[in-house]
Amino acid sequence: GENVEQHPSTLSVQEGDSAVIKCTYSDSASNYFPWYKQELGKRPQLIIDIRSNVGEKKDQRIAVTLNKTAKHFSLHITETQPEDSAVYFCAANCNTGANSKLTFGKGITLSVRP
Amino acid sequence: GAGVSQSPSNKVTEKGKDVELRCDPISGHTALYWYRQSLGQGLEFLIYFQGNSAPDKSGLPSDRFSAERTGGSVSTLTIQRTQQEDSAVYLCASSLAGGGGLGTFGSGTRLTVV
């Protein structure tokens, strides 16, 4: 099955700097890669996603890039703000037929220092 | 409803008792997922329902865990003879279709087995 890994487990940046969070996946058939943000005590929220037919997607201060050859994808946050502090989960799945089970990474805790 | 609704929000139970957790998905969402999140950990897949198809139960950790989805809407996750290691936040999510991953998470049920 799919295996998704996130490294490192924690990341600390200065407010205003950029943050890059990386994930790797194992199943070359995976074709959908969402990112979720989970603030303390709250539910995970989808913040951006990418499909395997594109290499990059942007939405204001966040972007996601995908390298299918290397089987890794990254979340980029520019001009970080304290409210970006949260746990970020990446996930991958193979969107074929009825099987859309997402496999999540263990999460990265991002701390933005004011 | 406006979002995915889960009940109860918190449940404390004695070891060995059975518990039922409820998920009410967004109206019209055909796909429903249960995930489990232990303290400080990632999201562990439990079970996935898509329309009238047989559910994907591959994530259920033992035969003490079972889930039903009645009428293609409300789902109940049942844990029999609870153990302390079952303590976690149980999250439900739903989406419009099976493809493309998750849409929206509920706020979860925090289960504590004492």
CSV table of C-alpha atoms in Angstrom, one decimal:
chain,number,residue,atom,x,y,z
A,1,GLY,CA,0.0,0.0,0.0
A,2,GLU,CA,0.8,3.7,0.0
A,3,ASN,CA,3.3,5.0,2.5
A,4,VAL,CA,3.6,8.8,3.0
A,5,GLU,CA,6.4,10.3,5.0
A,6,GLN,CA,7.0,13.9,6.3
A,7,HIS,CA,10.3,15.2,7.4
A,8,PRO,CA,11.2,16.9,9.7
A,9,SER,CA,8.5,16.6,12.4
A,10,THR,CA,8.9,20.2,13.5
A,11,LEU,CA,9.8,23.4,11.7
A,12,SER,CA,10.3,26.8,13.2
A,13,VAL,CA,10.6,30.0,11.1
A,14,GLN,CA,10.7,33.7,11.7
A,15,GLU,CA,7.6,35.7,10.9
A,16,GLY,CA,7.8,36.9,7.3
A,17,ASP,CA,10.2,34.1,6.2
A,18,SER,CA,9.1,31.3,3.9
A,19,ALA,CA,8.4,27.8,5.0
A,20,VAL,CA,8.7,24.6,2.9
A,21,ILE,CA,7.3,21.3,4.1
A,22,LYS,CA,8.2,18.2,2.2
A,23,CYS,CA,6.5,14.8,1.8
A,24,THR,CA,7.4,11.7,0.0
A,25,TYR,CA,5.1,8.9,-1.2
A,26,SER,CA,5.7,5.4,-2.3
A,27,ASP,CA,2.9,4.4,-4.7
A,28,SER,CA,3.6,5.7,-8.2
A,29,ALA,CA,-0.1,5.2,-9.0
A,30,SER,CA,-1.1,7.9,-6.5
A,31,ASN,CA,-2.5,10.9,-8.4
A,32,TYR,CA,-4.0,13.2,-5.8
A,33,PHE,CA,-2.1,15.1,-3.1
A,34,PRO,CA,-3.9,17.3,-0.6
A,35,TRP,CA,-2.5,19.3,2.3
A,36,TYR,CA,-4.4,19.8,5.5
A,37,LYS,CA,-3.8,22.3,8.3
A,38,GLN,CA,-4.8,21.4,11.8
A,39,GLU,CA,-4.8,24.1,14.5
A,40,LEU,CA,-4.6,23.0,18.1
A,41,GLY,CA,-7.8,21.3,19.2
A,42,LYS,CA,-9.5,21.8,15.8
A,43,ARG,CA,-10.3,19.6,12.9
A,44,PRO,CA,-8.0,19.3,9.9
A,45,GLN,CA,-8.9,21.7,7.1
A,46,LEU,CA,-8.0,21.3,3.5
A,47,ILE,CA,-5.8,24.2,2.4
A,48,ILE,CA,-4.6,23.2,-1.0
A,49,ASP,CA,-4.4,20.1,-3.3
A,50,ILE,CA,-2.7,19.1,-6.5
A,51,ARG,CA,-3.3,16.4,-9.0
A,52,SER,CA,-0.7,14.5,-10.8
A,53,ASN,CA,-1.3,16.2,-14.2
A,54,VAL,CA,0.1,19.5,-13.0
A,55,GLY,CA,3.5,20.3,-11.4
A,56,GLU,CA,2.5,23.4,-9.3
A,57,LYS,CA,-0.5,25.1,-7.9
A,58,LYS,CA,-0.7,28.4,-6.1
A,59,ASP,CA,-3.3,30.1,-3.9
A,60,GLN,CA,-2.2,33.4,-2.4
A,61,ARG,CA,0.6,32.8,0.0
A,62,ILE,CA,0.6,29.0,-0.3
A,63,ALA,CA,1.7,26.8,-3.2
A,64,VAL,CA,2.2,23.1,-3.7
A,65,THR,CA,4.8,21.5,-6.1
A,66,LEU,CA,4.8,17.9,-7.2
A,67,ASN,CA,7.7,15.9,-8.6
A,68,LYS,CA,6.3,12.6,-9.9
A,69,THR,CA,9.6,11.2,-10.9
A,70,ALA,CA,11.1,11.6,-7.4
A,71,LYS,CA,7.7,10.9,-5.8
A,72,HIS,CA,7.7,13.9,-3.5
A,73,PHE,CA,5.6,17.0,-3.1
A,74,SER,CA,6.1,20.1,-1.1
A,75,LEU,CA,4.0,22.9,0.6
A,76,HIS,CA,5.4,26.4,0.3
A,77,ILE,CA,4.2,29.2,2.5
A,78,THR,CA,5.5,32.7,1.9
A,79,GLU,CA,5.5,35.7,4.2
A,80,THR,CA,4.6,33.5,7.1
A,81,GLN,CA,2.4,34.8,9.9
A,82,PRO,CA,1.9,33.7,13.5
A,83,GLU,CA,-1.5,32.3,12.5
A,84,ASP,CA,0.2,29.9,10.1
A,85,SER,CA,1.4,28.0,13.2
A,86,ALA,CA,-0.3,24.6,13.1
A,87,VAL,CA,0.3,21.0,12.3
A,88,TYR,CA,0.3,20.4,8.5
A,89,PHE,CA,-0.6,17.0,7.1
A,90,CYS,CA,0.1,15.8,3.6
A,91,ALA,CA,-1.7,12.9,2.0
A,92,ALA,CA,-1.8,10.9,-1.1
A,93,ASN,CA,-4.2,8.6,-2.8
A,94,CYS,CA,-4.9,6.7,-6.0
A,95,ASN,CA,-8.1,8.1,-7.4
A,96,THR,CA,-9.2,5.0,-9.4
A,97,GLY,CA,-12.6,3.3,-9.1
A,98,ALA,CA,-14.1,3.2,-5.7
A,99,ASN,CA,-10.8,3.3,-3.8
A,100,SER,CA,-10.1,6.8,-2.6
A,101,LYS,CA,-8.6,6.0,0.8
A,102,LEU,CA,-6.2,8.8,1.6
A,103,THR,CA,-2.9,7.9,3.3
A,104,PHE,CA,-1.7,10.7,5.6
A,105,GLY,CA,1.8,11.6,6.7
A,106,LYS,CA,2.4,11.9,10.5
A,107,GLY,CA,2.3,15.7,10.3
A,108,ILE,CA,4.7,18.6,10.7
A,109,THR,CA,4.4,21.1,13.5
A,110,LEU,CA,5.1,24.6,12.1
A,111,SER,CA,5.9,27.3,14.5
A,112,VAL,CA,6.1,30.9,13.3
A,113,ARG,CA,8.1,33.1,15.7
A,114,PRO,CA,6.8,36.7,15.9
B,1,GLY,CA,-26.6,20.4,7.7
B,2,ALA,CA,-23.9,22.9,7.0
B,3,GLY,CA,-21.1,20.6,7.9
B,4,VAL,CA,-20.2,17.2,9.1
B,5,SER,CA,-21.6,16.6,12.5
B,6,GLN,CA,-20.2,14.2,15.1
B,7,SER,CA,-21.6,13.1,18.4
B,8,PRO,CA,-20.8,12.9,21.2
B,9,SER,CA,-18.0,15.4,21.2
B,10,ASN,CA,-16.5,13.8,24.2
B,11,LYS,CA,-16.9,10.3,25.6
B,12,VAL,CA,-15.3,8.8,28.7
B,13,THR,CA,-15.9,5.1,29.1
B,14,GLU,CA,-14.7,2.3,31.3
B,15,LYS,CA,-12.4,-0.3,29.9
B,16,GLY,CA,-14.5,-3.3,28.6
B,17,LYS,CA,-17.6,-1.2,27.8
B,18,ASP,CA,-18.9,-0.8,24.3
B,19,VAL,CA,-19.2,2.7,22.7
B,20,GLU,CA,-21.0,4.1,19.6
B,21,LEU,CA,-19.8,7.1,17.8
B,22,ARG,CA,-22.1,8.9,15.3
B,23,CYS,CA,-21.3,10.8,12.1
B,24,ASP,CA,-23.9,12.8,10.2
B,25,PRO,CA,-22.3,13.8,6.8
B,26,ILE,CA,-23.0,16.8,4.6
B,27,SER,CA,-26.3,16.2,2.8
B,28,GLY,CA,-25.7,14.7,-0.6
B,29,HIS,CA,-22.1,13.5,0.1
B,30,THR,CA,-21.9,9.9,-1.1
B,31,ALA,CA,-18.5,9.2,0.4
B,32,LEU,CA,-17.9,8.9,4.2
B,33,TYR,CA,-14.6,8.2,6.0
B,34,TRP,CA,-13.6,7.4,9.6
B,35,TYR,CA,-10.1,8.3,10.8
B,36,ARG,CA,-8.5,8.0,14.2
B,37,GLN,CA,-6.0,10.5,15.6
B,38,SER,CA,-4.1,9.6,18.7
B,39,LEU,CA,-2.5,12.4,20.8
B,40,GLY,CA,0.2,14.1,18.8
B,41,GLN,CA,-0.1,11.5,16.0
B,42,GLY,CA,-1.2,11.5,12.4
B,43,LEU,CA,-4.5,10.4,10.9
B,44,GLU,CA,-5.0,6.7,10.8
B,45,PHE,CA,-7.5,5.4,8.3
B,46,LEU,CA,-10.3,3.2,9.7
B,47,ILE,CA,-13.1,2.7,7.1
B,48,TYR,CA,-14.5,4.2,4.0
B,49,PHE,CA,-18.0,4.1,2.6
B,50,GLN,CA,-18.9,5.0,-1.0
B,51,GLY,CA,-22.5,4.9,-2.1
B,52,ASN,CA,-23.9,1.4,-2.1
B,53,SER,CA,-20.5,-0.2,-2.6
B,54,ALA,CA,-19.0,-2.6,-0.1
B,55,PRO,CA,-17.1,-0.5,2.5
B,56,ASP,CA,-13.3,-0.6,2.6
B,57,LYS,CA,-12.7,-1.9,6.1
B,58,SER,CA,-9.0,-2.4,5.7
B,59,GLY,CA,-8.0,0.1,8.4
B,60,LEU,CA,-10.1,-1.3,11.2
B,61,PRO,CA,-7.5,-2.3,13.9
B,62,SER,CA,-9.3,-5.3,15.3
B,63,ASP,CA,-12.6,-7.2,15.1
B,64,ARG,CA,-13.8,-5.1,18.1
B,65,PHE,CA,-14.3,-2.2,15.6
B,66,SER,CA,-17.2,-2.1,13.2
B,67,ALA,CA,-19.1,0.6,11.3
B,68,GLU,CA,-22.4,0.9,9.6
B,69,ARG,CA,-23.9,3.5,7.3
B,70,THR,CA,-27.6,3.5,7.1
B,71,GLY,CA,-29.5,4.8,4.1
B,72,GLY,CA,-26.4,6.2,2.6
B,73,SER,CA,-26.3,8.9,5.2
B,74,VAL,CA,-25.6,8.6,9.0
B,75,SER,CA,-22.8,6.4,10.0
B,76,THR,CA,-22.1,4.7,13.4
B,77,LEU,CA,-18.7,3.5,14.5
B,78,THR,CA,-18.9,0.9,17.2
B,79,ILE,CA,-16.1,-0.2,19.5
B,80,GLN,CA,-16.7,-3.3,21.6
B,81,ARG,CA,-14.9,-4.1,24.8
B,82,THR,CA,-13.0,-0.9,24.7
B,83,GLN,CA,-9.3,-0.9,25.7
B,84,GLN,CA,-7.1,2.0,26.9
B,85,GLU,CA,-5.3,2.1,23.6
B,86,ASP,CA,-8.6,2.9,21.9
B,87,SER,CA,-8.4,6.4,23.4
B,88,ALA,CA,-8.1,8.9,20.6
B,89,VAL,CA,-10.0,11.5,18.6
B,90,TYR,CA,-12.2,9.8,16.1
B,91,LEU,CA,-12.8,11.9,13.0
B,92,CYS,CA,-15.4,11.5,10.3
B,93,ALA,CA,-15.2,13.2,6.9
B,94,SER,CA,-17.4,13.2,3.8
B,95,SER,CA,-17.1,14.2,0.2
B,96,LEU,CA,-19.2,14.6,-2.9
B,97,ALA,CA,-17.7,11.6,-4.6
B,98,GLY,CA,-15.3,8.9,-3.9
B,99,GLY,CA,-12.7,10.3,-6.3
B,100,GLY,CA,-10.3,13.1,-5.3
B,101,GLY,CA,-10.1,12.5,-1.6
B,102,LEU,CA,-11.7,14.1,1.4
B,103,GLY,CA,-13.9,17.1,1.5
B,104,THR,CA,-14.7,18.1,5.0
B,105,PHE,CA,-13.9,16.8,8.4
B,106,GLY,CA,-16.2,16.8,11.4
B,107,SER,CA,-14.9,18.1,14.7
B,108,GLY,CA,-14.4,14.6,16.1
B,109,THR,CA,-15.3,12.6,19.1
B,110,ARG,CA,-12.6,12.5,21.8
B,111,LEU,CA,-12.8,9.0,23.3
B,112,THR,CA,-11.1,8.4,26.6
B,113,VAL,CA,-11.0,4.8,28.0
B,114,VAL,CA,-10.3,4.7,31.7
